[in-house]
PDB file of C-alpha atoms in Angstrom:
ATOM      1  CA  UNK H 150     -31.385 -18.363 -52.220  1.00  0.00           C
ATOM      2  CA  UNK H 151     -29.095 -15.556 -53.762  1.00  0.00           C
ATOM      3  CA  UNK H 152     -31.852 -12.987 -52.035  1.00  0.00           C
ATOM      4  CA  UNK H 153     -31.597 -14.416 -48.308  1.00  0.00           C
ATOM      5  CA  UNK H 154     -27.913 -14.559 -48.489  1.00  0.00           C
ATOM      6  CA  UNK H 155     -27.860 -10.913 -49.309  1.00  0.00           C
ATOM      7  CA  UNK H 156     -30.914 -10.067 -46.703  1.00  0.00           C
ATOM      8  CA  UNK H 157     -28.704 -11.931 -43.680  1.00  0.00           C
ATOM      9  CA  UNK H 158     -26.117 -10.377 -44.911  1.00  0.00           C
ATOM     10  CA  UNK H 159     -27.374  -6.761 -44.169  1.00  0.00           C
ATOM     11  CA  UNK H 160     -28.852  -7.769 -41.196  1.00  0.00           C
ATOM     12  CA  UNK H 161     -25.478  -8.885 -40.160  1.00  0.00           C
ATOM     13  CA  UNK H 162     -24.499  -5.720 -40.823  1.00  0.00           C
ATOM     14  CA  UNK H 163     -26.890  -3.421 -39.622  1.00  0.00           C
ATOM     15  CA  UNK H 164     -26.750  -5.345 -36.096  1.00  0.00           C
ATOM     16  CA  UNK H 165     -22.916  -5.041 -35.615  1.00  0.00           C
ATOM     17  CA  UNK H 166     -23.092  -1.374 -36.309  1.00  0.00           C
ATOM     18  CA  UNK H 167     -25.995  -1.458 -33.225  1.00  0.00           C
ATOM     19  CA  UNK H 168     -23.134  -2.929 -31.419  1.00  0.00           C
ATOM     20  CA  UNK H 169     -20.597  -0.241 -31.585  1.00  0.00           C
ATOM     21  CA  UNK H 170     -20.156   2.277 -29.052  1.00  0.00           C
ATOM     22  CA  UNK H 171     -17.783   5.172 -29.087  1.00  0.00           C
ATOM     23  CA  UNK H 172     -14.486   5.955 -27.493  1.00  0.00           C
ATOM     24  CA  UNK H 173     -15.277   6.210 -23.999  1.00  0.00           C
ATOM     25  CA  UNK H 174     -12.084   7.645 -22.797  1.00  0.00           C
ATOM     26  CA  UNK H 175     -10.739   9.252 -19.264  1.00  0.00           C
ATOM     27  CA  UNK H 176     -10.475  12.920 -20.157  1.00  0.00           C
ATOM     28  CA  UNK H 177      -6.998  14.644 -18.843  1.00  0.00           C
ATOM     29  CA  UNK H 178      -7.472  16.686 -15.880  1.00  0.00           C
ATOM     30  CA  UNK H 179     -10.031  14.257 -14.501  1.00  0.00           C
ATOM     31  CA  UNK H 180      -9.357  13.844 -10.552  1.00  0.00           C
ATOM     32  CA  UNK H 181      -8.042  10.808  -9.955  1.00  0.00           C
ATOM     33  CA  UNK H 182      -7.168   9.241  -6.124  1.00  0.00           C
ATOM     34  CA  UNK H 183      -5.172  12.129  -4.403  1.00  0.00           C
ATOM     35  CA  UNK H 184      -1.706  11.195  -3.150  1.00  0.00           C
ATOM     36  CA  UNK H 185      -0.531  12.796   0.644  1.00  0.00           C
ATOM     37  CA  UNK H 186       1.134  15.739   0.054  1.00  0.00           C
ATOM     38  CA  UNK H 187       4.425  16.037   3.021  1.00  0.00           C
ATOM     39  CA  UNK H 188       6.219  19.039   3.576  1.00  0.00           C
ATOM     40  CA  UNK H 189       9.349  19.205   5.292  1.00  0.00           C
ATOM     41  CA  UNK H 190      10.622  21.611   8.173  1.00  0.00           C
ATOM     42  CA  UNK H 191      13.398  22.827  10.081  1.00  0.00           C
ATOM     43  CA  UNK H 192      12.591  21.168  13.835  1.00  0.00           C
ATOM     44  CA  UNK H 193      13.964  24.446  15.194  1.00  0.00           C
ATOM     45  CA  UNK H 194      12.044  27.181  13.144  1.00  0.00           C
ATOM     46  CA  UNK H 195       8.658  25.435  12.488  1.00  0.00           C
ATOM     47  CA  UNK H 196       8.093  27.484   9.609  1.00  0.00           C
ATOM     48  CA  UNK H 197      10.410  27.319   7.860  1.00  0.00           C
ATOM     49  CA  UNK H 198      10.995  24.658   4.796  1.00  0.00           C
ATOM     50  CA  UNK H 199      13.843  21.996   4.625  1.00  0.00           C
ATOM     51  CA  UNK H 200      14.836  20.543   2.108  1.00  0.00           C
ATOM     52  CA  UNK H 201      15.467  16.965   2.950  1.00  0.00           C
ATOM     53  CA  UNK H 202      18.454  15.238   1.634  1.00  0.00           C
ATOM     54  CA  UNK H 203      18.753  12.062  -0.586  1.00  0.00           C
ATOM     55  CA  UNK H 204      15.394  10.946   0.818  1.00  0.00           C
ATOM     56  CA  UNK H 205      14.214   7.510  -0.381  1.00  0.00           C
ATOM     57  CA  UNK H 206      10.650   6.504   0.199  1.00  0.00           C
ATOM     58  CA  UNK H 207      10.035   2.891   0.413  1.00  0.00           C
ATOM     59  CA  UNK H 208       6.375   1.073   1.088  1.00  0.00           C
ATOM     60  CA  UNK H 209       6.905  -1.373   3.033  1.00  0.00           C
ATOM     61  CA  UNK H 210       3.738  -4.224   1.941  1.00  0.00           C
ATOM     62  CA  UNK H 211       5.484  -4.356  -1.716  1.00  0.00           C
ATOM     63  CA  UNK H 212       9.052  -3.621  -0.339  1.00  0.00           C
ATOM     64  CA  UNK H 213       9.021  -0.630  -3.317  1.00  0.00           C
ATOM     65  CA  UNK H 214      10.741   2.094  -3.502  1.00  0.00           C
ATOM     66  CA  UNK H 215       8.752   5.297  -4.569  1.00  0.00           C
ATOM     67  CA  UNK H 216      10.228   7.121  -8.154  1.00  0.00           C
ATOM     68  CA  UNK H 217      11.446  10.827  -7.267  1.00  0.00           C
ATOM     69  CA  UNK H 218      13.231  11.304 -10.934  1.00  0.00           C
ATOM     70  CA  UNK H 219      11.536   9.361 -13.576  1.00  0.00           C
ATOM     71  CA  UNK H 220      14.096  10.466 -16.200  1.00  0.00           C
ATOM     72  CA  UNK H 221      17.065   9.270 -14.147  1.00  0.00           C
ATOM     73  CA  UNK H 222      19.030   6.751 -16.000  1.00  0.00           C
ATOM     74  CA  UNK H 223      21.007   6.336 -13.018  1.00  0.00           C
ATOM     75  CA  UNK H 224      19.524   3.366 -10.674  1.00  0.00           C
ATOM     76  CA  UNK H 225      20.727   4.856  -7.070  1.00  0.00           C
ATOM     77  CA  UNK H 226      19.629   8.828  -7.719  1.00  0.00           C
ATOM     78  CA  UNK H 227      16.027   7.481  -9.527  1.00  0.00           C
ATOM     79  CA  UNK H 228      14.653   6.687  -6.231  1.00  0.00           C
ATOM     80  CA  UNK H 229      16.281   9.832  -4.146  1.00  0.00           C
ATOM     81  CA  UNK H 230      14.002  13.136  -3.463  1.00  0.00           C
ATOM     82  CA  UNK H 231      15.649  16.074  -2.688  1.00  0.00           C
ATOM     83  CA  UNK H 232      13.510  18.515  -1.745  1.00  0.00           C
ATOM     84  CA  UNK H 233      11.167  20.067   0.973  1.00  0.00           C
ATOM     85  CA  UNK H 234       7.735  18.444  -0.314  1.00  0.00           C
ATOM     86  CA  UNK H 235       6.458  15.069  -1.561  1.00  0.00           C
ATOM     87  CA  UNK H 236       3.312  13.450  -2.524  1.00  0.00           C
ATOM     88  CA  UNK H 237       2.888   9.753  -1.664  1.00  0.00           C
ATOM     89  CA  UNK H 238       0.117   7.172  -2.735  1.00  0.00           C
ATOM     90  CA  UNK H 239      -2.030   5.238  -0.137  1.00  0.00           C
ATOM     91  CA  UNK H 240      -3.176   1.593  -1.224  1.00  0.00           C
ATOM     92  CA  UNK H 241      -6.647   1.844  -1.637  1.00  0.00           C
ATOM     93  CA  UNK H 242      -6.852  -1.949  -1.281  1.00  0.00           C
ATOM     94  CA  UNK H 243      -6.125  -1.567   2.397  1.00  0.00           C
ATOM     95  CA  UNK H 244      -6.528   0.690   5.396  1.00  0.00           C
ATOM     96  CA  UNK H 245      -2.933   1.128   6.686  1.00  0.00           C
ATOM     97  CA  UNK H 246      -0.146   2.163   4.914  1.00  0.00           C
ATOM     98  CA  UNK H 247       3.208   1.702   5.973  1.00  0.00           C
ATOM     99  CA  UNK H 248       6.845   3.525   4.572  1.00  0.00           C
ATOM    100  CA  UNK H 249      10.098   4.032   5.636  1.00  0.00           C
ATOM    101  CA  UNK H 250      11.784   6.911   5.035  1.00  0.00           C
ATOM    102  CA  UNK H 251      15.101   6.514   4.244  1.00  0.00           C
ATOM    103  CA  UNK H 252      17.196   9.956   5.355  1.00  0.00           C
ATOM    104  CA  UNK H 253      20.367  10.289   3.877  1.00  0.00           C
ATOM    105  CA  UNK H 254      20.404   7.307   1.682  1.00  0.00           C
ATOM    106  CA  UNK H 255      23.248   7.848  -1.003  1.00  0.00           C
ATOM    107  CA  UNK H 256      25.191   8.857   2.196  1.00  0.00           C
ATOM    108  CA  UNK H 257      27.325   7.243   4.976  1.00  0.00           C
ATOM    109  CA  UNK H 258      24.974   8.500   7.631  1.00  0.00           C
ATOM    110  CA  UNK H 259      21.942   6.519   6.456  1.00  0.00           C
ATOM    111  CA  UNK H 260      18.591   7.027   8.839  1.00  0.00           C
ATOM    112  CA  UNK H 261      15.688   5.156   8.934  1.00  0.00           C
ATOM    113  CA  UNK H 262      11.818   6.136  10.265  1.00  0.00           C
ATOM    114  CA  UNK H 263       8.987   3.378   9.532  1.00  0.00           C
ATOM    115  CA  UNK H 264       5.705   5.892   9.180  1.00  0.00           C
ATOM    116  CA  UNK H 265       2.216   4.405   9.398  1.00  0.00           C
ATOM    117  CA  UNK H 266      -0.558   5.713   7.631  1.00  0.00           C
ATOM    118  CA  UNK H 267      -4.111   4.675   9.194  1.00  0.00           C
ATOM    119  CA  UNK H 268      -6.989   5.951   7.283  1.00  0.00           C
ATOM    120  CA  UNK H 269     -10.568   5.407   6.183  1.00  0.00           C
ATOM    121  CA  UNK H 270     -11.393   5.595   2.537  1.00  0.00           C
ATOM    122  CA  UNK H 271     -14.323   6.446   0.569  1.00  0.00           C
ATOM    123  CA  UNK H 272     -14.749   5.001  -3.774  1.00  0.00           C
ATOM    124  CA  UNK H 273     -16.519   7.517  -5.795  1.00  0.00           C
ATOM    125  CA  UNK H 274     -17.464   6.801  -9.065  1.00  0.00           C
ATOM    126  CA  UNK H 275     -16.291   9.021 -11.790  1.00  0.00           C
ATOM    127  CA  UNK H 276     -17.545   7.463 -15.233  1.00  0.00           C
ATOM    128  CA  UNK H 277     -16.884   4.234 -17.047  1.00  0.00           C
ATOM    129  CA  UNK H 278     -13.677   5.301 -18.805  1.00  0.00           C
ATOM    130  CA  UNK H 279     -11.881   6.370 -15.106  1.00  0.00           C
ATOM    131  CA  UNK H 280     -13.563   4.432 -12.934  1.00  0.00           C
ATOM    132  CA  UNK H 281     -13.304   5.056  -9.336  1.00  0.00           C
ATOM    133  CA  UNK H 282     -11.656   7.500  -7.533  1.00  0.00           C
ATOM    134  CA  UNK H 283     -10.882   7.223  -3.685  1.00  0.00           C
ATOM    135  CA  UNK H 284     -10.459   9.983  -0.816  1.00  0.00           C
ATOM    136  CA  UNK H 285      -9.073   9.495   2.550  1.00  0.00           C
ATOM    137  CA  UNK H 286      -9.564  10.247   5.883  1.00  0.00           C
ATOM    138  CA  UNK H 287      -6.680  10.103   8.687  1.00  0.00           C
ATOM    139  CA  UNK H 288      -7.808   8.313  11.324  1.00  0.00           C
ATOM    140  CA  UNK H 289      -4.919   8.053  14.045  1.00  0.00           C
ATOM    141  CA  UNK H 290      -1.969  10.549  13.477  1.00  0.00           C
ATOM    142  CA  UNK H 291       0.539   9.104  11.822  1.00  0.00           C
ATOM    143  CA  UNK H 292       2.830   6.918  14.237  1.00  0.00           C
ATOM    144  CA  UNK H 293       6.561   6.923  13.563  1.00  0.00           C
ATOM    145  CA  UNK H 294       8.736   3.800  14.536  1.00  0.00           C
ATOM    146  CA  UNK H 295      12.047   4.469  14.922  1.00  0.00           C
ATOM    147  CA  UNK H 296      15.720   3.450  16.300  1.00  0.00           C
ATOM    148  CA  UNK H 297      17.483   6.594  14.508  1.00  0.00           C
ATOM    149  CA  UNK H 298      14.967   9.223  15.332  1.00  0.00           C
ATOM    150  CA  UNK H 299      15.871  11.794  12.558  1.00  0.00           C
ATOM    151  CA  UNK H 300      12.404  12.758  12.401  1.00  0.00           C
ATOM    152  CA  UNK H 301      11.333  14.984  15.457  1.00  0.00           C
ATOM    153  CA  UNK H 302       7.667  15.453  15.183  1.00  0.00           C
ATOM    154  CA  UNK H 303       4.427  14.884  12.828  1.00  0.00           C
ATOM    155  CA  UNK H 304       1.494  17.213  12.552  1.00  0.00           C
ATOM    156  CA  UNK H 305      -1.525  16.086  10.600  1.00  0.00           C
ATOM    157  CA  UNK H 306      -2.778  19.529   8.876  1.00  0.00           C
ATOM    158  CA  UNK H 307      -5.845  18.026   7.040  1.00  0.00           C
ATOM    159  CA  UNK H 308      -7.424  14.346   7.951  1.00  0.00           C
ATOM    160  CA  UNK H 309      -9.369  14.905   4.423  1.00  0.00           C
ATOM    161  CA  UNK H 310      -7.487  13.579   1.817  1.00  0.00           C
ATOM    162  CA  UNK H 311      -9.749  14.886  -1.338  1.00  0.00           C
ATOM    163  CA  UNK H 312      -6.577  16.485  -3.278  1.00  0.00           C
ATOM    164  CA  UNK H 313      -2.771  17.707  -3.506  1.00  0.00           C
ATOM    165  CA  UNK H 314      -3.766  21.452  -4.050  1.00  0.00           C
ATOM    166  CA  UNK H 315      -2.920  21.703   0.257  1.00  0.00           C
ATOM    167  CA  UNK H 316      -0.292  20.087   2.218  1.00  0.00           C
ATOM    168  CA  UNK H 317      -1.720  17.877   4.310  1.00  0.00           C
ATOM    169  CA  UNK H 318       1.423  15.930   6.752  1.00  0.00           C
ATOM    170  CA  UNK H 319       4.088  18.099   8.340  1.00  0.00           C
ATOM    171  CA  UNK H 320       7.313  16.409   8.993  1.00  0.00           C
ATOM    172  CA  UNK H 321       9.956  18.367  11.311  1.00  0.00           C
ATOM    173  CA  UNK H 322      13.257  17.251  11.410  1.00  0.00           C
TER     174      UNK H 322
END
């Protein structure tokens, strides 16, 4: 009896080591689902860069604000960009995204533009650790709704949305 015990018990054994597999983890640098890279400029010199001021970025399906300053303990400045070029997520559950951006939004002269993002989107597989990772593809140009108007005109520089190495929305205000 002694002798089965001990022969189940290395079976035991030998088949939960069959069972393991190895780390299978997402290695850094991996590409992951590009964000839409936005620059900003000056309505009257179209090529020039401007910064935008106390910008906050909110999507409107979740009612979230985007995070400019991750570090920020202070709740008001966390959520404010100030700067000439920003990179936003899409939902890849959907094929519109909607955001208003919020010009001026620590200030007294507050302005608000609803943008709306219509795109197809593609899932490519990257391995079981990551997952998938999803491009875009502008369909319409982005449409602005608006009652303050403090952003003059949109240009769509790339449809493809495959990476944030190029800038790929130009906002003039």
């Amino acid at each position: 009896m002694k002798k089965y015990s001990m022969i189940m018990l290395m079976v035991l054994l030998a088949i939960s080591f069959w069972n393991c597999e190895k780390d299978d983890l997402c290695a850094e640098g991996t590409p992951t689902t590009p964000r839409v890279v936005i620059q900003f400029y000056d309505n009257g010199n179209g090529t020039m860069l401007k910064n935008v001021t106390n910008l906050k970025i909110v999507e409107l399906s979740t009612n979230n604000a985007l995070v400019a300053n991750e570090t920020s303990t202070n709740e008001v400045l966390k959520y404010l960009f100030n700067t000439n070029k920003v990179s936003i997520p899409l939902r890849t559950d959907a094929v519109e995204t909607k955001f208003n951006f919020i010009h001026d939004s620590a200030g007294t002269g507050e302005a608000i533009d609803e943008l709306t993002f219509t795109y197809t989107k593609n899932d490519t597989y990257i391995s079981r650790a990551c997952g998938y990772k999803t491009t875009f593809e502008i369909t319409n140009p982005t449409t602005i709704n608006s009652t303050t108007n403090w952003i003059q005109n949109i240009t769509v520089e790339n449809v493809k949305i495959e990476n944030e190495n190029e800038t790929h929305i130009k906002i003039y205000f």
